[in-house]
Short mmCIF file of C-alpha atoms in Angstrom, two decimals:
data_model
loop_
_atom_site.label_atom_id
_atom_site.label_comp_id
_atom_site.label_asym_id
_atom_site.label_seq_id
_atom_site.Cartn_x
_atom_site.Cartn_y
_atom_site.Cartn_z
CA MET A 1 -0.16 -0.08 -0.50
CA LYS A 2 1.40 3.28 -0.80
CA ALA A 3 1.83 6.05 2.00
CA GLN A 4 -0.30 8.82 1.94
CA ASN A 5 0.77 11.81 3.60
CA THR A 6 -1.46 15.03 3.91
CA ILE A 7 -0.13 18.65 4.52
CA PHE A 8 -1.89 22.17 4.93
CA SER A 9 -0.79 25.29 4.34
CA THR A 10 -1.80 28.77 3.10
CA GLN A 11 -2.78 29.82 -0.64
CA ALA A 12 -0.13 28.80 -3.05
CA THR A 13 2.76 27.77 -0.73
CA LEU A 14 1.17 24.09 -0.60
CA LEU A 15 2.09 23.65 -4.21
CA PRO A 16 5.69 23.42 -3.58
CA ARG A 17 5.37 21.89 -0.33
CA SER A 18 4.02 18.81 -2.01
CA ALA A 19 6.13 19.04 -4.59
CA TRP A 20 9.34 18.55 -2.49
CA LEU A 21 7.20 15.50 -0.36
CA SER A 22 7.16 13.97 -4.22
CA ALA A 23 10.54 14.25 -4.45
CA SER A 24 11.33 12.76 -1.00
CA LEU A 25 15.29 11.65 -0.71
CA LYS A 26 13.33 8.66 1.51
CA GLN A 27 12.47 7.09 -1.93
CA GLU A 28 8.82 5.78 -0.35
CA ASP A 29 5.87 5.22 -2.66
CA PHE A 30 3.48 8.17 -1.45
CA ASN A 31 0.89 9.51 -2.86
CA ILE A 32 0.83 13.02 -2.86
CA VAL A 33 -2.84 15.70 -2.67
CA ALA A 34 -2.12 18.96 -2.80
CA PHE A 35 -5.69 20.89 -2.62
CA ILE A 36 -5.92 24.67 -3.71
CA GLY A 37 -8.24 26.89 -4.80
CA ASP A 38 -9.02 28.74 -8.06
CA GLY A 39 -8.39 32.11 -7.11
CA SER A 40 -4.81 30.77 -4.73
CA LEU A 41 -3.80 29.96 -9.02
CA SER A 42 -2.96 33.34 -9.41
CA ASP A 43 -0.15 33.59 -6.86
CA GLY A 44 3.08 33.50 -8.29
CA VAL A 45 4.69 30.54 -6.08
CA ALA A 46 1.16 28.59 -7.37
CA PHE A 47 2.99 28.82 -10.67
CA GLU A 48 6.59 28.23 -9.68
CA GLY A 49 5.16 24.35 -7.76
CA LEU A 50 3.28 23.74 -10.63
CA ASN A 51 6.02 24.37 -12.76
CA ASN A 52 8.70 22.26 -10.80
CA ALA A 53 6.33 19.57 -9.74
CA GLU A 54 5.32 17.77 -13.66
CA LYS A 55 9.38 17.69 -14.13
CA LEU A 56 9.55 14.39 -10.79
CA ASN A 57 7.72 12.54 -12.66
CA ASP A 58 6.02 10.76 -9.63
CA ASN A 59 2.58 10.60 -8.52
CA PHE A 60 1.91 14.81 -7.55
CA ILE A 61 -2.13 14.77 -7.96
CA VAL A 62 -3.21 18.91 -7.19
CA ILE A 63 -6.84 18.54 -7.06
CA VAL A 64 -7.85 22.40 -7.78
CA ASN A 65 -11.23 23.75 -6.28
CA ASP A 66 -13.16 25.96 -9.23
CA ASN A 67 -15.59 27.92 -7.42
CA GLN A 68 -15.11 30.95 -9.70
CA MET A 69 -14.38 33.24 -6.63
CA ALA A 70 -10.93 34.49 -4.84
CA ILE A 71 -12.26 36.17 -1.97
CA ALA A 72 -14.17 38.43 -4.18
CA GLU A 73 -14.58 37.79 -7.94
CA ASN A 74 -11.57 36.40 -9.52
CA HIS A 75 -9.17 38.46 -11.87
CA GLY A 76 -6.17 38.07 -15.01
CA SER A 77 -6.49 35.49 -17.95
CA LEU A 78 -5.53 31.92 -16.39
CA TYR A 79 -9.37 32.30 -15.17
CA ASP A 80 -10.09 32.84 -19.10
CA ASN A 81 -8.60 29.83 -19.75
CA LEU A 82 -10.34 28.04 -16.99
CA ARG A 83 -13.62 29.51 -17.84
CA GLU A 84 -13.28 27.66 -21.20
CA LEU A 85 -12.28 24.39 -19.84
CA ARG A 86 -15.90 24.69 -17.98
CA GLU A 87 -17.52 25.67 -21.14
CA THR A 88 -15.93 22.81 -22.76
CA ASN A 89 -16.32 20.10 -19.75
CA GLY A 90 -12.52 20.06 -19.88
CA GLN A 91 -11.91 19.30 -23.42
CA SER A 92 -10.71 22.31 -24.65
CA GLU A 93 -7.44 22.06 -26.62
CA HIS A 94 -6.32 25.08 -24.72
CA ASN A 95 -4.85 24.02 -21.11
CA TYR A 96 -3.22 25.99 -19.03
CA PHE A 97 -2.45 22.09 -16.66
CA LYS A 98 -2.13 20.60 -20.05
CA SER A 99 0.48 23.05 -20.99
CA LEU A 100 3.04 22.71 -17.37
CA GLY A 101 3.02 18.53 -18.67
CA TYR A 102 -0.16 17.93 -16.43
CA ASP A 103 -2.33 14.23 -17.30
CA TYR A 104 -5.90 16.49 -16.76
CA ILE A 105 -9.22 15.00 -15.28
CA TYR A 106 -11.98 17.13 -15.08
CA ALA A 107 -15.28 16.99 -12.68
CA ALA A 108 -18.21 18.38 -13.99
CA GLU A 109 -20.21 18.41 -10.70
CA GLY A 110 -17.55 19.50 -8.55
CA ASN A 111 -20.13 19.30 -5.02
CA ASP A 112 -21.22 15.80 -6.40
CA LEU A 113 -19.54 13.22 -3.55
CA GLU A 114 -19.72 10.10 -6.15
CA SER A 115 -18.14 12.09 -9.16
CA VAL A 116 -15.34 13.29 -7.23
CA ILE A 117 -14.52 9.72 -6.03
CA ASN A 118 -14.29 9.02 -9.03
CA ALA A 119 -12.05 11.45 -9.96
CA LEU A 120 -9.81 11.29 -7.80
CA LYS A 121 -10.08 6.70 -8.00
CA LYS A 122 -8.55 7.84 -11.62
CA ALA A 123 -6.00 10.09 -10.89
CA LYS A 124 -4.76 7.37 -7.42
CA ASP A 125 -1.40 5.94 -8.34
CA THR A 126 -0.65 7.07 -11.47
CA LYS A 127 2.76 7.98 -12.31
CA ASN A 128 2.45 11.18 -13.49
CA PRO A 129 1.88 14.71 -12.25
CA ILE A 130 -1.93 14.74 -12.76
CA VAL A 131 -4.82 17.94 -12.08
CA VAL A 132 -7.98 17.35 -10.84
CA HIS A 133 -10.35 20.46 -11.74
CA LEU A 134 -13.48 20.17 -9.83
CA ASN A 135 -16.23 22.75 -11.02
CA THR A 136 -17.68 23.42 -7.46
CA GLN A 137 -20.88 25.52 -6.68
CA LYS A 138 -19.27 28.23 -3.46
CA GLY A 139 -21.79 27.81 -0.29
CA GLU A 140 -23.35 24.58 -2.17
CA GLY A 141 -26.46 23.65 -0.02
CA TYR A 142 -26.84 26.93 1.66
CA ALA A 143 -28.85 29.61 -0.36
CA PRO A 144 -28.16 33.03 1.28
CA ALA A 145 -24.75 31.73 0.67
CA GLU A 146 -24.55 30.73 -2.87
CA ALA A 147 -26.69 33.86 -3.45
CA HIS A 148 -23.97 36.33 -1.36
CA ARG A 149 -20.31 34.07 -2.08
CA GLU A 150 -18.78 37.08 -1.57
CA GLU A 151 -19.83 38.15 1.71
CA PHE A 152 -19.63 34.91 3.24
CA HIS A 153 -16.02 34.08 2.58
CA PHE A 154 -15.80 34.67 6.44
CA SER A 155 -18.65 35.88 8.87
CA ALA A 156 -19.71 36.75 11.84
CA PRO A 157 -22.30 34.66 14.50
CA TYR A 158 -25.13 34.78 11.73
CA ASP A 159 -29.14 33.70 11.65
CA VAL A 160 -29.06 30.30 10.22
CA ALA A 161 -32.61 30.56 8.65
CA ASP A 162 -31.65 33.41 6.53
CA GLY A 163 -28.45 34.33 6.93
CA GLU A 164 -28.96 37.47 8.18
CA PRO A 165 -25.77 38.63 10.91
CA LEU A 166 -27.17 37.83 14.92
CA GLN A 167 -25.86 41.59 15.54
CA GLN A 168 -25.69 44.48 13.24
CA SER A 169 -24.60 47.81 14.02
CA ASN A 170 -24.54 50.92 11.70
CA GLU A 171 -22.03 52.89 14.02
CA PRO A 172 -18.73 53.62 11.87
CA ASN A 173 -15.68 52.04 11.71
CA TYR A 174 -12.10 51.69 10.39
CA ILE A 175 -13.83 50.06 7.35
CA THR A 176 -16.91 51.72 6.52
CA ASP A 177 -14.19 54.85 7.53
CA THR A 178 -11.47 53.67 4.86
CA ARG A 179 -14.45 52.68 2.45
CA ASP A 180 -15.45 56.21 2.62
CA TYR A 181 -12.29 58.13 2.28
CA LEU A 182 -11.44 56.45 -0.97
CA LEU A 183 -14.50 56.75 -2.64
CA ARG A 184 -13.92 60.56 -1.51
CA LYS A 185 -10.83 60.78 -3.12
CA VAL A 186 -11.36 58.74 -6.56
CA LYS A 187 -13.76 61.44 -7.30
CA GLU A 188 -11.20 64.28 -5.75
CA ASN A 189 -8.90 62.64 -7.88
CA PRO A 190 -9.41 61.39 -11.75
CA GLU A 191 -5.51 60.25 -11.43
CA LEU A 192 -6.00 58.42 -8.31
CA LEU A 193 -5.79 54.83 -8.23
CA ILE A 194 -6.55 52.26 -6.02
CA ILE A 195 -5.61 48.31 -5.77
CA SER A 196 -5.88 45.66 -4.35
CA SER A 197 -5.08 42.16 -4.24
CA ALA A 198 -8.39 39.95 -3.68
CA THR A 199 -9.58 41.24 -0.55
CA PRO A 200 -11.04 44.48 -1.15
CA GLU A 201 -13.88 43.68 1.50
CA VAL A 202 -11.56 44.60 4.03
CA PHE A 203 -11.44 48.70 3.31
CA GLY A 204 -15.56 48.05 3.04
CA PHE A 205 -15.03 47.89 -1.12
CA MET A 206 -17.92 45.91 -1.90
CA GLU A 207 -19.14 45.19 -6.24
CA LYS A 208 -20.78 48.74 -5.70
CA GLU A 209 -17.47 50.43 -4.70
CA ARG A 210 -16.01 48.64 -6.79
CA LYS A 211 -17.88 49.23 -9.93
CA ALA A 212 -18.15 53.46 -8.53
CA CYS A 213 -14.60 53.71 -8.90
CA GLY A 214 -14.13 51.99 -12.58
CA ASN A 215 -10.23 52.18 -14.14
CA GLN A 216 -9.92 53.92 -11.26
CA TYR A 217 -9.61 51.03 -9.43
CA VAL A 218 -7.82 47.99 -10.47
CA ASP A 219 -7.54 44.15 -8.27
CA VAL A 220 -3.82 41.94 -8.73
CA ALA A 221 -5.89 39.37 -7.38
CA ILE A 222 -3.97 36.83 -4.64
CA ALA A 223 -0.45 38.11 -5.55
CA GLU A 224 0.78 40.61 -2.77
CA GLN A 225 3.92 41.55 -4.82
CA THR A 226 2.80 42.67 -8.01
CA GLY A 227 0.19 44.69 -6.09
CA VAL A 228 3.51 46.29 -4.38
CA SER A 229 5.19 46.78 -7.94
CA THR A 230 1.96 47.45 -9.43
CA MET A 231 2.16 50.45 -6.60
CA ALA A 232 5.41 51.74 -7.69
CA GLY A 233 5.17 51.23 -11.66
CA ALA A 234 2.07 53.45 -11.45
CA THR A 235 3.78 55.93 -9.45
CA GLY A 236 6.03 56.35 -11.19
CA GLY A 237 3.99 57.03 -14.24
CA GLY A 238 2.70 60.42 -12.30
CA ALA A 239 -0.89 58.22 -10.28
CA LYS A 240 -1.49 59.15 -7.17
CA VAL A 241 -1.91 55.46 -5.78
CA ILE A 242 -3.42 53.80 -2.66
CA TYR A 243 -3.10 50.66 -2.11
CA PRO A 244 -4.85 48.82 1.28
CA VAL A 245 -3.91 45.42 1.98
CA MET A 246 -3.33 42.57 4.50
CA ALA A 247 -1.43 42.55 7.40
CA THR A 248 -1.24 39.06 7.53
CA PHE A 249 -0.55 38.93 3.78
CA LEU A 250 1.63 41.83 3.56
CA GLN A 251 4.72 39.37 4.36
CA ARG A 252 4.92 37.68 0.74
CA ALA A 253 5.53 40.93 -1.02
CA TYR A 254 9.07 41.89 1.52
CA ASP A 255 11.69 41.62 -1.57
CA GLN A 256 9.06 44.25 -3.16
CA LEU A 257 8.35 46.35 -0.45
CA GLU A 258 12.50 46.93 -0.11
CA GLN A 259 13.52 46.58 -4.22
CA ASP A 260 10.55 48.44 -5.96
CA TRP A 261 8.63 50.55 -3.55
CA ALA A 262 11.67 51.57 -0.85
CA MET A 263 15.04 51.62 -3.22
CA ASP A 264 12.23 53.49 -5.96
CA ASN A 265 11.16 55.73 -2.82
CA SER A 266 7.85 56.67 -4.89
CA SER A 267 5.31 58.31 -2.80
CA ALA A 268 2.71 55.57 -3.17
CA VAL A 269 0.29 55.02 0.34
CA MET A 270 -0.57 51.45 1.57
CA PRO A 271 -3.16 51.57 4.47
CA VAL A 272 -2.27 48.23 6.35
CA ILE A 273 -5.42 46.31 7.46
CA GLY A 274 -5.85 43.85 10.51
CA THR A 275 -2.51 44.74 12.09
CA GLY A 276 -2.47 44.10 15.63
CA ILE A 277 -3.13 41.46 18.32
CA ARG A 278 -6.49 40.55 16.59
CA ALA A 279 -9.33 38.15 16.97
CA LEU A 280 -8.49 35.80 14.53
CA THR A 281 -5.83 33.22 16.42
CA ASP A 282 -5.22 30.86 13.58
CA LEU A 283 -1.62 31.30 12.67
CA THR A 284 -1.81 32.32 9.19
CA HIS A 285 -4.06 35.04 9.79
CA LEU A 286 -2.03 37.40 12.73
CA GLY A 287 -1.53 40.77 12.20
CA PHE A 288 1.20 41.71 14.31
CA TRP A 289 4.16 41.01 11.92
CA ASP A 290 3.97 43.74 9.67
CA ILE A 291 5.40 46.96 12.15
CA PRO A 292 8.92 44.91 12.38
CA MET A 293 9.05 44.14 9.12
CA ILE A 294 8.37 47.14 7.35
CA THR A 295 10.14 49.38 9.97
CA SER A 296 13.31 47.06 8.79
CA ILE A 297 13.13 48.62 5.35
CA PRO A 298 14.98 51.93 5.46
CA GLU A 299 13.00 55.33 2.96
CA ILE A 300 9.53 53.23 3.87
CA VAL A 301 7.60 55.92 6.69
CA TYR A 302 5.59 53.75 9.19
CA LEU A 303 2.55 55.92 10.77
CA ALA A 304 0.09 54.09 13.34
CA PRO A 305 -3.00 56.30 14.36
CA THR A 306 -4.22 55.94 17.77
CA ASN A 307 -7.90 57.44 16.16
CA VAL A 308 -9.59 58.17 13.42
CA GLU A 309 -8.58 62.03 13.13
CA GLU A 310 -5.45 60.76 13.42
CA TYR A 311 -5.85 58.46 10.68
CA PHE A 312 -7.16 60.55 7.91
CA ALA A 313 -4.72 63.47 8.87
CA MET A 314 -1.75 60.59 8.35
CA MET A 315 -3.51 59.30 5.09
CA ASP A 316 -4.19 63.31 3.94
CA TRP A 317 -0.66 64.20 4.64
CA ALA A 318 0.89 60.32 2.84
CA SER A 319 -1.48 61.60 -0.39
CA ASN A 320 0.01 64.98 -0.36
CA CYS A 321 3.95 64.06 -0.18
#
């Protein structure tokens, strides 16, 4: 019997970690299974992992959960190909995974357990790296989550009957204040660009707000490295740029913070959201690494407001630098 091995990681780093298991020097007989969502495929590390793992000539199974969502909608040309594969029942001659050398299995009913089991049986114990592409519905089986996929990516306690939050408040908070500030600044300055890396809801930009900004809003998908490089490049081209980003995901862009932003000395503004000791305690969503990380880089001015008045004053000052 083959040894089974399961590892867990966050975002696209799972693929290269799994690939190394596949190439284990122990020469054991493994079934290595990496499970990744379609949203995470936009991360450059996902491509690097897929690119290297295909050359291992080993049983490396990549399950792609394709529910057509990151946190918000997906962005980028890769997703045009995933859509084409779904529309052709996996038969399109244009296949991102096959172009990288993978065998490929498509399951049109990815929420159907029997269909998934049949697909995995075909993939198990093969001698070549293989992708099992599951077409799924986010929130399957729960109508409120199916209808509001973005809102239910993460949700506070809610009434199961209708999906409505158990506690609602109309009081302003940093999320709504940031949203209103950005919308106001977009109207005031047609050269202002708002960048997101797949987490627009953390600064209050739901679908309505994103559409209101038109081409003054861009989402680079789950790719904070590209977000920082885009921020620096657009600023160098004369745009005013604000890039709100989640603290816990920013570490992926340390090289770009140093090489693209600080060394280029561009005057973009980066509100770092979700910092400090927070309610989320899982290891991949801790928000207190941003201060030691960012302040270790010369030329970046780090400001930490203690109230909303200081926050707006700092944003105004930074935007006019």
